[in-house]
Amino acid sequence: MTDVRVSTRDVQQFEGDALAVGVFSDGATLQGPAAALDEALAGVIADLIASGEVSGAADEVTLLHTLGKIEPTRVVVVGLGVREKFSAERVRRSASLAARTLRRAGAHHMGLALAWAASGVNLALAARAATEGALLGLYEFTRYKAPREGKPQKAIETITILGRGREPALRAAVQRGRILAESANFARDLGNEPPNTLTPTELGERARAMAAEVGLACEVYGKDWMREQGMGALLGVNQGSVEEPRFIALRYSGGAEGAPTLALVGKGITFDSGGLSLKSHEGMLDMKMDMCGGAAVIGAMRALALLKPVVNVVGLVPATENMPSGSAYRPGDILRASNGKTIEINNTDAEGRLVLADALSYAVKQGCAPIIDAATLTGAIGVALGAHRAGLFSNDEETQRAVEQAATVSGERVWAMPMDEEYDRLIRSEIADLKQSGGRLAGSISAAKVLSNFVGTTPWAHLDIAYTAMRGARDAEGEGGATGYGVRLFAELATLYASRRGE
Ligand code: BES
Ligand code: ZN
Ligand code: ZN
């Protein structure tokens, strides 16, 4: 595992085998660590800028060999883009790119001196973002791949964040970034695990093992308990699968007894075939990741156990497969959720809202507030927002603002979607309390409307992460596969509530 350290020494004194520095695109003049390094390298960076080979454009990467002039043998110069637009998110991306590039070059001990001293970004926030970016960028899912014979293992063993500032503050920021990134990577492992091993039972076991390790309370319930609870929607979805369903409940009690409890709820479909309303071959390909909302909840609970904010949080994950079979639930069925409401089934591929119906009802019964859920719920959210932002739906302005604020800090972007009453008729049923799914139009909104039926008046927000939770192919930010979206946002949100309630 990669270790992250802090040093307040100058870049010229760094003793690892590789260094990363950043340059802005508007800078004819090099500043800070880049200038110091340029001097030690006899002006090679300035030369590259003068010749136009290095422009400082965002995401630009230039790898230099130092030929004995300084201790590190490699330097990577990362373009930071326009100085006025510099942000913590830019630090994350740059750190990710730098770390990935240096690993490919065979480095083991890298120093990271991005140009934060000369920027408007707060030093501690930048140190945290750099740590997050590097560790998220270096993530790989290698469990099932034999190492290539004869090839040396490429791994960054230590990252040293080089910054001029108060060392204790820097160290705390790095520690926080590390907990957040490692928790997100924990969630990514769950998302990337194939569906033949990551069954609902296995998901429960992984949650339990993690809880024991970090000191969280954990209950994993089975079918009998679900029957007692009247969870007809979750059981309905499970009906077609030979795998047992699980309801995972994690509890972090950092706040006072009796103080309000925040509920985090995540969709945990370990494989979504569509059920009898079977998906196409193409549509099924990434459906092992249909539990990424649940993974985000489990990852965030891990982060909270380690960060220890003064707040009470429960994490709930209804987990099942969605499979077709002779015992599967059918279009036309009517299911009764645990809050008593009946749902007319019209497409068995809209299973996420059903398992969430029971989990949200449970959170309400437990008296939790607010309730925030994350779910890979609809393909339609990708049509609306692409893979850049998750859809945010809420019945409460204050809760919506809190999620937006947490997302701004974590860099996981959201976009508030409308929830006008007029959309309610999309899910009106003639023969049940509501219909499972609306038509082709406003598909993500009608899905959120279904969920809203199970939270009553409790302040609630829903994140549709269908396209932000998974990355098609590797890019500047990291590998393809599960992204861990939501882990850092959830942890940030809980911290936000902790600081508010402490006032
Ligand atoms: N898990 C899918 C949504 C999804 C699609 C996630 C693509 C990630 C990528 C969900 O269960 C689903 O199938 N939703 C249907 C709803 C429809 C039947 C109302 C969809 O989006 O087509
Ligand atoms: Zn589905
Ligand atoms: Zn699904």
Coordinates of C-alpha atoms and ligand atoms in Angstrom, one line a residue:
M1 CA 0.0 0.0 0.0
T2 CA 1.2 3.5 -0.8
D3 CA 2.4 5.5 2.1
V4 CA 1.9 9.3 2.0
R5 CA 4.2 11.7 3.9
V6 CA 4.7 15.4 4.3
S7 CA 7.9 17.4 4.0
T8 CA 8.4 21.2 4.3
R9 CA 11.9 21.0 2.8
D10 CA 12.8 22.5 -0.5
V11 CA 12.3 20.5 -3.7
Q12 CA 16.0 20.5 -4.4
Q13 CA 16.6 18.6 -1.2
F14 CA 14.0 15.9 -2.0
E15 CA 15.7 12.5 -1.9
G16 CA 13.2 10.1 -3.6
D17 CA 13.6 8.9 -7.2
A18 CA 11.0 11.1 -8.9
L19 CA 9.5 14.6 -8.6
A20 CA 6.3 16.2 -9.9
V21 CA 5.8 19.9 -10.3
G22 CA 3.1 22.0 -11.9
V23 CA 3.1 24.9 -14.3
F24 CA 0.3 27.3 -15.2
S25 CA -0.6 28.0 -18.8
D26 CA -0.3 31.7 -18.4
G27 CA 3.1 31.6 -16.9
A28 CA 6.1 32.8 -18.9
T29 CA 7.6 33.1 -15.5
L30 CA 8.1 29.9 -13.4
Q31 CA 7.4 30.3 -9.7
G32 CA 7.8 28.4 -6.5
P33 CA 9.0 24.7 -6.7
A34 CA 8.9 24.7 -10.5
A35 CA 11.3 27.6 -10.6
A36 CA 13.6 26.1 -8.0
L37 CA 13.7 22.8 -9.8
D38 CA 14.3 24.6 -13.1
E39 CA 17.3 26.2 -11.7
A40 CA 18.7 22.9 -10.4
L41 CA 18.1 21.5 -13.9
A42 CA 20.0 24.3 -15.7
G43 CA 16.9 25.9 -17.1
V44 CA 15.5 22.9 -19.0
I45 CA 11.8 23.6 -18.0
A46 CA 12.1 27.3 -19.0
D47 CA 13.6 26.1 -22.3
L48 CA 10.7 23.7 -22.9
I49 CA 8.2 26.5 -22.2
A50 CA 10.1 28.9 -24.5
S51 CA 10.0 26.3 -27.3
G52 CA 6.3 25.7 -26.7
E53 CA 6.8 22.1 -25.9
V54 CA 5.4 22.8 -22.4
S55 CA 2.4 25.0 -22.4
G56 CA 1.0 24.4 -19.0
A57 CA -2.4 23.4 -20.5
A58 CA -4.6 21.4 -18.1
D59 CA -3.8 17.7 -18.1
E60 CA -0.5 18.2 -20.1
V61 CA 2.2 15.8 -18.9
T62 CA 5.9 16.1 -19.8
L63 CA 8.4 13.6 -18.5
L64 CA 12.0 14.7 -18.1
H65 CA 15.2 12.7 -17.3
T66 CA 17.5 14.5 -14.9
L67 CA 20.8 12.9 -16.0
G68 CA 22.5 13.2 -12.6
K69 CA 21.8 16.9 -12.0
I70 CA 19.6 16.1 -8.9
E71 CA 18.9 13.0 -6.8
P72 CA 15.5 12.1 -8.4
T73 CA 16.1 10.6 -11.9
R74 CA 12.7 11.6 -13.3
V75 CA 10.7 14.8 -13.2
V76 CA 7.2 15.1 -14.4
V77 CA 5.9 18.6 -15.3
V78 CA 2.1 18.7 -15.1
G79 CA 0.1 21.4 -16.8
L80 CA -2.3 23.1 -14.3
G81 CA -4.2 25.2 -16.8
V82 CA -5.3 28.8 -16.3
R83 CA -4.2 30.2 -12.9
E84 CA -7.6 31.9 -12.2
K85 CA -9.4 28.6 -12.6
F86 CA -7.1 26.6 -10.3
S87 CA -9.1 24.5 -7.8
A88 CA -8.8 21.6 -5.4
E89 CA -10.3 19.4 -8.2
R90 CA -7.4 20.5 -10.5
V91 CA -5.0 19.5 -7.8
R92 CA -6.6 16.1 -7.6
R93 CA -6.5 15.5 -11.4
S94 CA -2.9 16.7 -11.6
A95 CA -1.7 14.6 -8.7
S96 CA -3.5 11.6 -10.3
L97 CA -1.8 12.2 -13.7
A98 CA 1.6 12.7 -12.1
A99 CA 1.4 9.6 -10.0
R100 CA 0.2 7.4 -12.8
T101 CA 2.9 8.8 -15.2
L102 CA 5.7 8.2 -12.7
R103 CA 4.6 4.7 -11.8
R104 CA 4.7 3.9 -15.5
A105 CA 8.2 5.3 -15.6
G106 CA 9.2 2.9 -12.9
A107 CA 9.5 5.3 -10.0
H108 CA 8.9 4.1 -6.4
H109 CA 9.4 7.2 -4.2
M110 CA 7.8 10.4 -5.6
G111 CA 7.7 13.9 -4.3
L112 CA 4.7 16.0 -5.2
A113 CA 5.1 19.8 -5.3
L114 CA 2.3 21.3 -7.2
A115 CA 2.1 25.0 -7.4
W116 CA -0.3 25.6 -4.6
A117 CA 1.8 28.2 -2.8
A118 CA 1.3 30.5 -5.7
S119 CA -2.4 29.7 -6.1
G120 CA -5.6 30.8 -4.3
V121 CA -6.3 27.2 -3.1
N122 CA -5.9 26.8 0.7
L123 CA -2.7 24.8 1.5
A124 CA -4.3 22.2 3.7
L125 CA -7.1 21.6 1.2
A126 CA -4.6 21.3 -1.6
A127 CA -2.5 18.8 0.4
R128 CA -5.6 16.7 1.0
A129 CA -6.7 16.9 -2.6
A130 CA -3.2 16.0 -3.8
T131 CA -3.3 12.9 -1.5
E132 CA -6.7 11.9 -2.7
G133 CA -5.9 12.5 -6.4
A134 CA -2.7 10.4 -6.2
L135 CA -4.2 7.5 -4.3
L136 CA -7.3 7.4 -6.4
G137 CA -5.2 7.7 -9.6
L138 CA -2.9 4.8 -8.5
Y139 CA -5.8 2.4 -7.8
E140 CA -5.9 -0.8 -9.9
F141 CA -8.1 -3.8 -9.6
T142 CA -5.5 -6.6 -9.9
R143 CA -7.0 -9.4 -7.8
Y144 CA -7.6 -11.7 -10.8
K145 CA -4.7 -10.9 -13.0
A146 CA -1.4 -12.8 -12.8
P147 CA 1.7 -10.5 -12.8
R148 CA 3.5 -10.6 -16.1
E149 CA 6.5 -12.8 -15.9
G150 CA 9.9 -11.2 -16.0
K151 CA 8.4 -7.7 -15.7
P152 CA 9.4 -5.7 -12.6
Q153 CA 6.4 -4.8 -10.4
K154 CA 5.6 -1.2 -10.9
A155 CA 4.4 0.5 -7.7
I156 CA 4.7 3.8 -6.0
E157 CA 5.7 3.0 -2.4
T158 CA 5.8 6.5 -1.0
I159 CA 4.4 9.9 -1.9
T160 CA 5.9 12.9 -0.2
I161 CA 3.7 16.0 -0.3
L162 CA 6.2 18.9 -0.5
G163 CA 4.7 22.2 0.9
R164 CA 5.7 25.2 2.8
G165 CA 3.4 25.5 5.7
R166 CA 2.7 24.3 9.2
E167 CA 3.7 20.7 9.3
P168 CA 1.0 19.4 11.8
A169 CA -1.8 21.0 9.7
L170 CA -0.4 19.5 6.5
R171 CA -0.1 16.1 8.1
A172 CA -3.7 16.2 9.3
A173 CA -4.9 17.2 5.9
V174 CA -2.9 14.4 4.3
Q175 CA -4.2 11.9 6.8
R176 CA -7.8 13.0 6.0
G177 CA -7.2 12.7 2.3
R178 CA -5.8 9.3 2.7
I179 CA -8.7 7.9 4.8
L180 CA -11.1 9.3 2.2
A181 CA -9.2 7.9 -0.9
E182 CA -8.6 4.5 0.7
S183 CA -12.3 4.3 1.6
A184 CA -13.3 5.2 -1.9
N185 CA -10.8 2.5 -3.2
F186 CA -12.4 0.0 -0.8
A187 CA -15.8 0.8 -2.4
R188 CA -14.2 0.4 -5.9
D189 CA -13.0 -3.0 -5.0
L190 CA -16.6 -4.0 -4.1
G191 CA -17.8 -2.5 -7.4
N192 CA -15.2 -4.2 -9.5
E193 CA -15.5 -7.6 -7.9
P194 CA -17.3 -9.9 -10.3
P195 CA -20.9 -10.9 -9.6
N196 CA -20.1 -14.6 -9.2
T197 CA -18.0 -13.8 -6.1
L198 CA -19.7 -10.6 -4.9
T199 CA -23.1 -12.1 -4.1
P200 CA -25.4 -10.4 -1.6
T201 CA -24.0 -12.8 1.0
E202 CA -20.4 -11.9 0.2
L203 CA -21.3 -8.2 0.3
G204 CA -22.6 -8.7 3.8
E205 CA -19.5 -10.5 4.8
R206 CA -17.2 -7.8 3.4
A207 CA -19.2 -5.1 5.3
R208 CA -19.0 -7.2 8.5
A209 CA -15.3 -7.7 8.2
M210 CA -14.7 -4.0 7.5
A211 CA -16.9 -3.0 10.5
A212 CA -15.0 -5.3 12.8
E213 CA -11.7 -3.8 11.6
V214 CA -12.6 -0.2 12.1
G215 CA -15.0 -0.5 15.0
L216 CA -18.5 -0.1 13.6
A217 CA -21.7 -1.8 14.7
C218 CA -22.9 -4.1 11.9
E219 CA -26.0 -6.2 11.5
V220 CA -26.6 -8.3 8.4
Y221 CA -30.2 -9.6 8.0
G222 CA -31.7 -12.3 5.9
K223 CA -35.0 -13.3 4.4
D224 CA -36.8 -14.2 7.6
W225 CA -36.1 -10.8 9.0
M226 CA -37.2 -9.1 5.8
R227 CA -40.5 -11.1 6.0
E228 CA -41.0 -9.9 9.6
Q229 CA -40.4 -6.3 8.4
G230 CA -42.9 -6.8 5.6
M231 CA -40.3 -5.9 2.9
G232 CA -42.4 -7.2 0.0
A233 CA -40.6 -5.0 -2.5
L234 CA -37.1 -6.2 -1.7
L235 CA -38.3 -9.8 -1.5
G236 CA -40.2 -9.5 -4.8
V237 CA -37.0 -8.5 -6.6
N238 CA -35.1 -11.3 -4.9
Q239 CA -37.7 -14.0 -5.9
G240 CA -36.0 -14.9 -9.2
S241 CA -32.6 -15.4 -7.8
V242 CA -31.0 -18.5 -6.2
E243 CA -28.8 -16.1 -4.1
E244 CA -30.2 -15.1 -0.7
P245 CA -30.8 -11.4 -0.2
R246 CA -29.2 -9.4 2.5
F247 CA -30.1 -6.2 4.4
I248 CA -26.9 -4.6 5.7
A249 CA -27.1 -2.1 8.5
L250 CA -23.9 -0.3 9.7
R251 CA -23.9 2.1 12.6
Y252 CA -21.5 4.9 13.5
S253 CA -22.3 6.5 16.9
G254 CA -20.0 9.5 17.1
G255 CA -22.7 11.9 18.4
A256 CA -24.6 12.1 21.6
E257 CA -27.2 9.5 22.5
G258 CA -30.6 10.6 21.2
A259 CA -29.1 13.1 18.8
P260 CA -30.5 13.0 15.3
T261 CA -29.2 10.1 13.1
L262 CA -28.3 10.7 9.5
A263 CA -29.2 7.7 7.2
L264 CA -27.1 6.8 4.2
V265 CA -28.9 4.3 1.9
G266 CA -27.4 2.6 -1.1
K267 CA -28.8 0.4 -3.8
G268 CA -27.1 -3.0 -3.6
I269 CA -28.1 -5.0 -6.7
T270 CA -25.1 -7.3 -7.1
F271 CA -26.1 -8.2 -10.6
D272 CA -28.9 -6.6 -12.7
S273 CA -30.0 -8.8 -15.6
G274 CA -33.2 -6.9 -15.8
G275 CA -35.2 -9.9 -14.6
L276 CA -38.0 -11.1 -16.9
S277 CA -37.8 -7.7 -18.6
L278 CA -34.4 -8.9 -19.6
K279 CA -31.7 -6.5 -20.6
S280 CA -29.9 -6.7 -23.9
H281 CA -26.4 -8.3 -24.0
E282 CA -24.8 -4.8 -24.1
G283 CA -27.1 -3.5 -21.4
M284 CA -26.0 -6.2 -19.0
L285 CA -22.3 -5.8 -19.4
D286 CA -21.5 -3.5 -16.5
M287 CA -24.4 -4.6 -14.3
K288 CA -22.1 -6.2 -11.7
M289 CA -21.6 -2.5 -10.6
D290 CA -25.3 -2.0 -9.9
M291 CA -24.4 -2.2 -6.2
C292 CA -22.1 0.9 -6.3
G293 CA -24.6 3.0 -4.3
G294 CA -24.4 0.4 -1.6
A295 CA -20.6 0.3 -1.9
A296 CA -20.5 4.1 -1.5
V297 CA -22.4 3.8 1.7
I298 CA -20.2 1.0 3.1
G299 CA -17.1 3.0 2.0
A300 CA -18.3 6.2 3.6
M301 CA -19.1 4.3 6.9
R302 CA -15.5 3.1 6.9
A303 CA -14.3 6.7 6.4
L304 CA -16.5 8.0 9.2
A305 CA -15.2 5.3 11.6
L306 CA -11.7 6.5 11.0
L307 CA -12.4 10.3 10.8
K308 CA -14.6 10.2 13.9
P309 CA -16.8 13.3 13.4
V310 CA -19.3 14.1 16.2
V311 CA -22.4 12.8 14.5
N312 CA -24.6 9.6 14.4
V313 CA -24.9 7.9 11.1
V314 CA -26.5 4.6 9.9
G315 CA -25.6 3.0 6.6
L316 CA -28.3 0.8 5.0
V317 CA -27.8 -1.5 2.0
P318 CA -30.6 -3.7 0.6
A319 CA -28.8 -6.3 -1.4
T320 CA -30.0 -8.8 -3.9
E321 CA -29.6 -10.0 -7.5
N322 CA -32.2 -9.3 -10.1
M323 CA -32.6 -12.5 -12.1
P324 CA -35.1 -14.0 -14.5
S325 CA -36.4 -17.5 -13.6
G326 CA -39.6 -19.5 -13.1
S327 CA -39.9 -17.9 -9.7
A328 CA -39.1 -14.4 -10.7
Y329 CA -41.5 -11.5 -10.1
R330 CA -43.5 -10.5 -13.2
P331 CA -44.8 -7.4 -14.9
G332 CA -48.3 -7.2 -13.6
D333 CA -47.5 -8.3 -10.1
I334 CA -48.4 -6.0 -7.3
L335 CA -45.9 -5.8 -4.4
R336 CA -46.4 -4.3 -0.9
A337 CA -43.5 -2.4 0.6
S338 CA -42.8 -2.2 4.3
N339 CA -44.6 1.1 4.7
G340 CA -47.8 -0.5 3.5
K341 CA -47.9 1.0 0.0
T342 CA -48.6 -1.2 -3.0
I343 CA -46.6 -1.0 -6.2
E344 CA -47.8 -2.1 -9.6
I345 CA -44.9 -3.8 -11.4
N346 CA -44.6 -2.8 -15.1
N347 CA -40.9 -3.5 -15.8
T348 CA -38.8 -5.8 -13.7
D349 CA -35.7 -3.9 -14.8
A350 CA -36.8 -1.0 -12.6
E351 CA -35.8 -3.0 -9.5
G352 CA -33.6 -0.4 -7.8
R353 CA -36.5 1.7 -6.7
L354 CA -38.1 -1.4 -5.2
V355 CA -35.3 -2.4 -2.9
L356 CA -34.8 1.2 -2.0
A357 CA -38.5 1.5 -1.1
D358 CA -38.1 -0.9 1.7
A359 CA -34.7 0.5 2.8
L360 CA -36.0 4.1 2.9
S361 CA -39.2 3.0 4.8
Y362 CA -36.9 1.3 7.3
A363 CA -34.8 4.5 7.7
V364 CA -38.0 6.5 8.3
K365 CA -39.3 3.9 10.9
Q366 CA -35.9 4.2 12.7
G367 CA -36.5 7.9 13.0
C368 CA -33.5 8.9 10.9
A369 CA -33.2 12.4 9.5
P370 CA -32.2 13.4 7.0
I371 CA -32.0 10.4 4.7
I372 CA -29.7 10.4 1.7
D373 CA -29.6 7.7 -0.8
A374 CA -27.3 6.8 -3.7
A375 CA -28.3 4.5 -6.5
T376 CA -27.3 3.5 -10.0
L377 CA -30.9 4.0 -10.7
T378 CA -31.6 5.0 -14.3
G379 CA -29.9 5.0 -17.7
A380 CA -31.8 8.2 -18.3
I381 CA -29.6 10.2 -15.9
G382 CA -26.7 9.5 -18.3
V383 CA -28.7 11.0 -21.2
A384 CA -29.5 14.1 -19.1
L385 CA -26.1 14.7 -17.4
G386 CA -23.5 12.4 -18.9
A387 CA -20.8 10.9 -16.6
H388 CA -19.8 14.3 -15.2
R389 CA -22.5 14.9 -12.6
A390 CA -24.9 12.8 -10.6
G391 CA -28.5 13.8 -10.6
L392 CA -29.7 15.2 -7.2
F393 CA -33.3 15.0 -6.3
S394 CA -34.8 16.2 -3.0
N395 CA -37.9 17.0 -1.1
D396 CA -36.2 19.6 1.1
E397 CA -34.2 22.7 0.2
E398 CA -31.9 22.7 3.2
T399 CA -30.9 19.0 2.6
Q400 CA -30.4 19.7 -1.1
R401 CA -28.1 22.6 -0.2
A402 CA -26.1 20.5 2.3
V403 CA -25.5 17.8 -0.4
E404 CA -24.5 20.5 -2.9
Q405 CA -22.1 22.0 -0.4
A406 CA -20.5 18.6 0.4
A407 CA -20.2 17.8 -3.3
T408 CA -18.4 21.1 -3.9
V409 CA -15.8 20.2 -1.2
S410 CA -15.4 16.6 -2.4
G411 CA -15.3 17.5 -6.1
E412 CA -17.9 14.9 -6.9
R413 CA -20.3 17.0 -8.9
V414 CA -24.1 16.9 -8.6
W415 CA -26.9 18.7 -10.5
A416 CA -30.2 19.5 -8.9
M417 CA -33.2 18.1 -10.9
P418 CA -36.8 19.2 -10.7
M419 CA -39.4 17.4 -8.5
D420 CA -42.5 19.4 -9.5
E421 CA -45.9 17.9 -8.4
E422 CA -46.8 17.6 -12.1
Y423 CA -44.4 14.7 -12.5
D424 CA -46.4 12.7 -9.9
R425 CA -48.9 11.6 -12.5
L426 CA -46.2 9.7 -14.4
I427 CA -46.4 7.0 -11.8
R428 CA -50.1 7.0 -11.0
S429 CA -51.7 3.5 -11.1
E430 CA -55.3 2.5 -11.6
I431 CA -55.0 -0.6 -9.4
A432 CA -52.2 0.1 -6.8
D433 CA -51.0 3.0 -4.8
L434 CA -48.4 3.7 -7.4
K435 CA -46.9 2.4 -10.6
Q436 CA -43.3 1.1 -10.5
S437 CA -42.1 3.2 -13.5
G438 CA -43.2 6.1 -15.7
G439 CA -42.8 6.2 -19.4
R440 CA -39.8 7.1 -21.6
L441 CA -39.9 10.8 -20.7
A442 CA -38.3 12.2 -17.5
G443 CA -37.2 8.7 -16.6
S444 CA -34.9 9.7 -13.8
I445 CA -37.4 12.1 -12.3
S446 CA -40.2 9.5 -12.2
A447 CA -37.8 7.1 -10.6
A448 CA -37.0 9.7 -7.9
K449 CA -40.8 10.3 -7.5
V450 CA -41.3 6.6 -6.8
L451 CA -38.6 6.8 -4.0
S452 CA -40.3 10.0 -2.6
N453 CA -43.3 7.8 -1.8
F454 CA -41.3 6.0 0.8
V455 CA -39.8 8.9 2.8
G456 CA -43.0 10.7 3.7
T457 CA -42.1 14.1 5.1
T458 CA -38.6 13.2 6.3
P459 CA -36.0 15.5 4.7
W460 CA -34.4 13.4 2.0
A461 CA -32.1 13.6 -1.0
H462 CA -31.4 11.0 -3.7
L463 CA -28.4 10.8 -5.9
D464 CA -28.7 9.0 -9.2
I465 CA -25.2 7.8 -9.8
A466 CA -25.8 5.4 -12.7
Y467 CA -23.2 7.0 -14.9
T468 CA -20.8 8.7 -12.3
A469 CA -20.3 5.4 -10.4
M470 CA -18.6 3.6 -13.4
R471 CA -16.0 4.8 -15.8
G472 CA -16.0 3.2 -19.3
A473 CA -12.3 3.3 -20.0
R474 CA -9.3 4.6 -18.1
D475 CA -8.7 8.4 -18.3
A476 CA -6.7 11.1 -16.6
E477 CA -8.5 10.5 -13.3
G478 CA -7.9 6.8 -13.2
E479 CA -8.7 3.3 -14.3
G480 CA -11.9 2.2 -15.9
G481 CA -14.5 0.4 -13.7
A482 CA -16.0 1.5 -10.4
T483 CA -15.1 5.1 -9.5
G484 CA -16.0 5.1 -5.8
Y485 CA -18.3 8.1 -6.5
G486 CA -20.2 9.2 -3.4
V487 CA -17.8 7.9 -0.7
R488 CA -16.1 11.2 -0.2
L489 CA -19.3 13.2 -0.7
F490 CA -21.1 11.2 2.0
A491 CA -18.2 11.5 4.4
E492 CA -18.1 15.2 3.8
L493 CA -21.8 15.5 4.3
A494 CA -21.7 13.7 7.7
T495 CA -18.8 16.0 8.7
L496 CA -20.8 19.0 7.7
Y497 CA -23.8 17.9 9.9
A498 CA -21.3 17.3 12.7
S499 CA -20.0 20.8 12.5
R500 CA -23.5 22.3 12.3
R501 CA -24.8 20.4 15.2
G502 CA -21.8 21.3 17.2
E503 CA -22.7 25.0 16.9
Ligands
BES1 N1 -29.3 -0.5 -13.1 C1 -30.2 0.0 -14.0 C2 -29.8 1.5 -14.4 C3 -28.4 1.6 -15.1 C4 -28.4 1.7 -16.5 C5 -27.3 1.8 -14.4 C6 -27.2 1.9 -17.1 C7 -26.1 2.0 -15.0 C8 -26.0 2.0 -16.4 C9 -31.6 0.1 -13.5 O1 -32.0 -0.9 -12.7 C10 -32.5 0.0 -14.8 O2 -32.4 -0.9 -15.4 N2 -33.3 1.1 -15.0 C11 -34.2 1.1 -16.1 C12 -35.5 1.7 -15.6 C13 -36.6 1.6 -16.6 C14 -36.9 0.1 -16.8 C15 -37.8 2.3 -16.1 C16 -33.5 2.0 -17.2 O3 -32.8 2.9 -16.8 O4 -33.7 1.6 -18.3
ZN2 ZN -32.6 -2.7 -13.7
ZN3 ZN -30.5 -1.8 -11.6

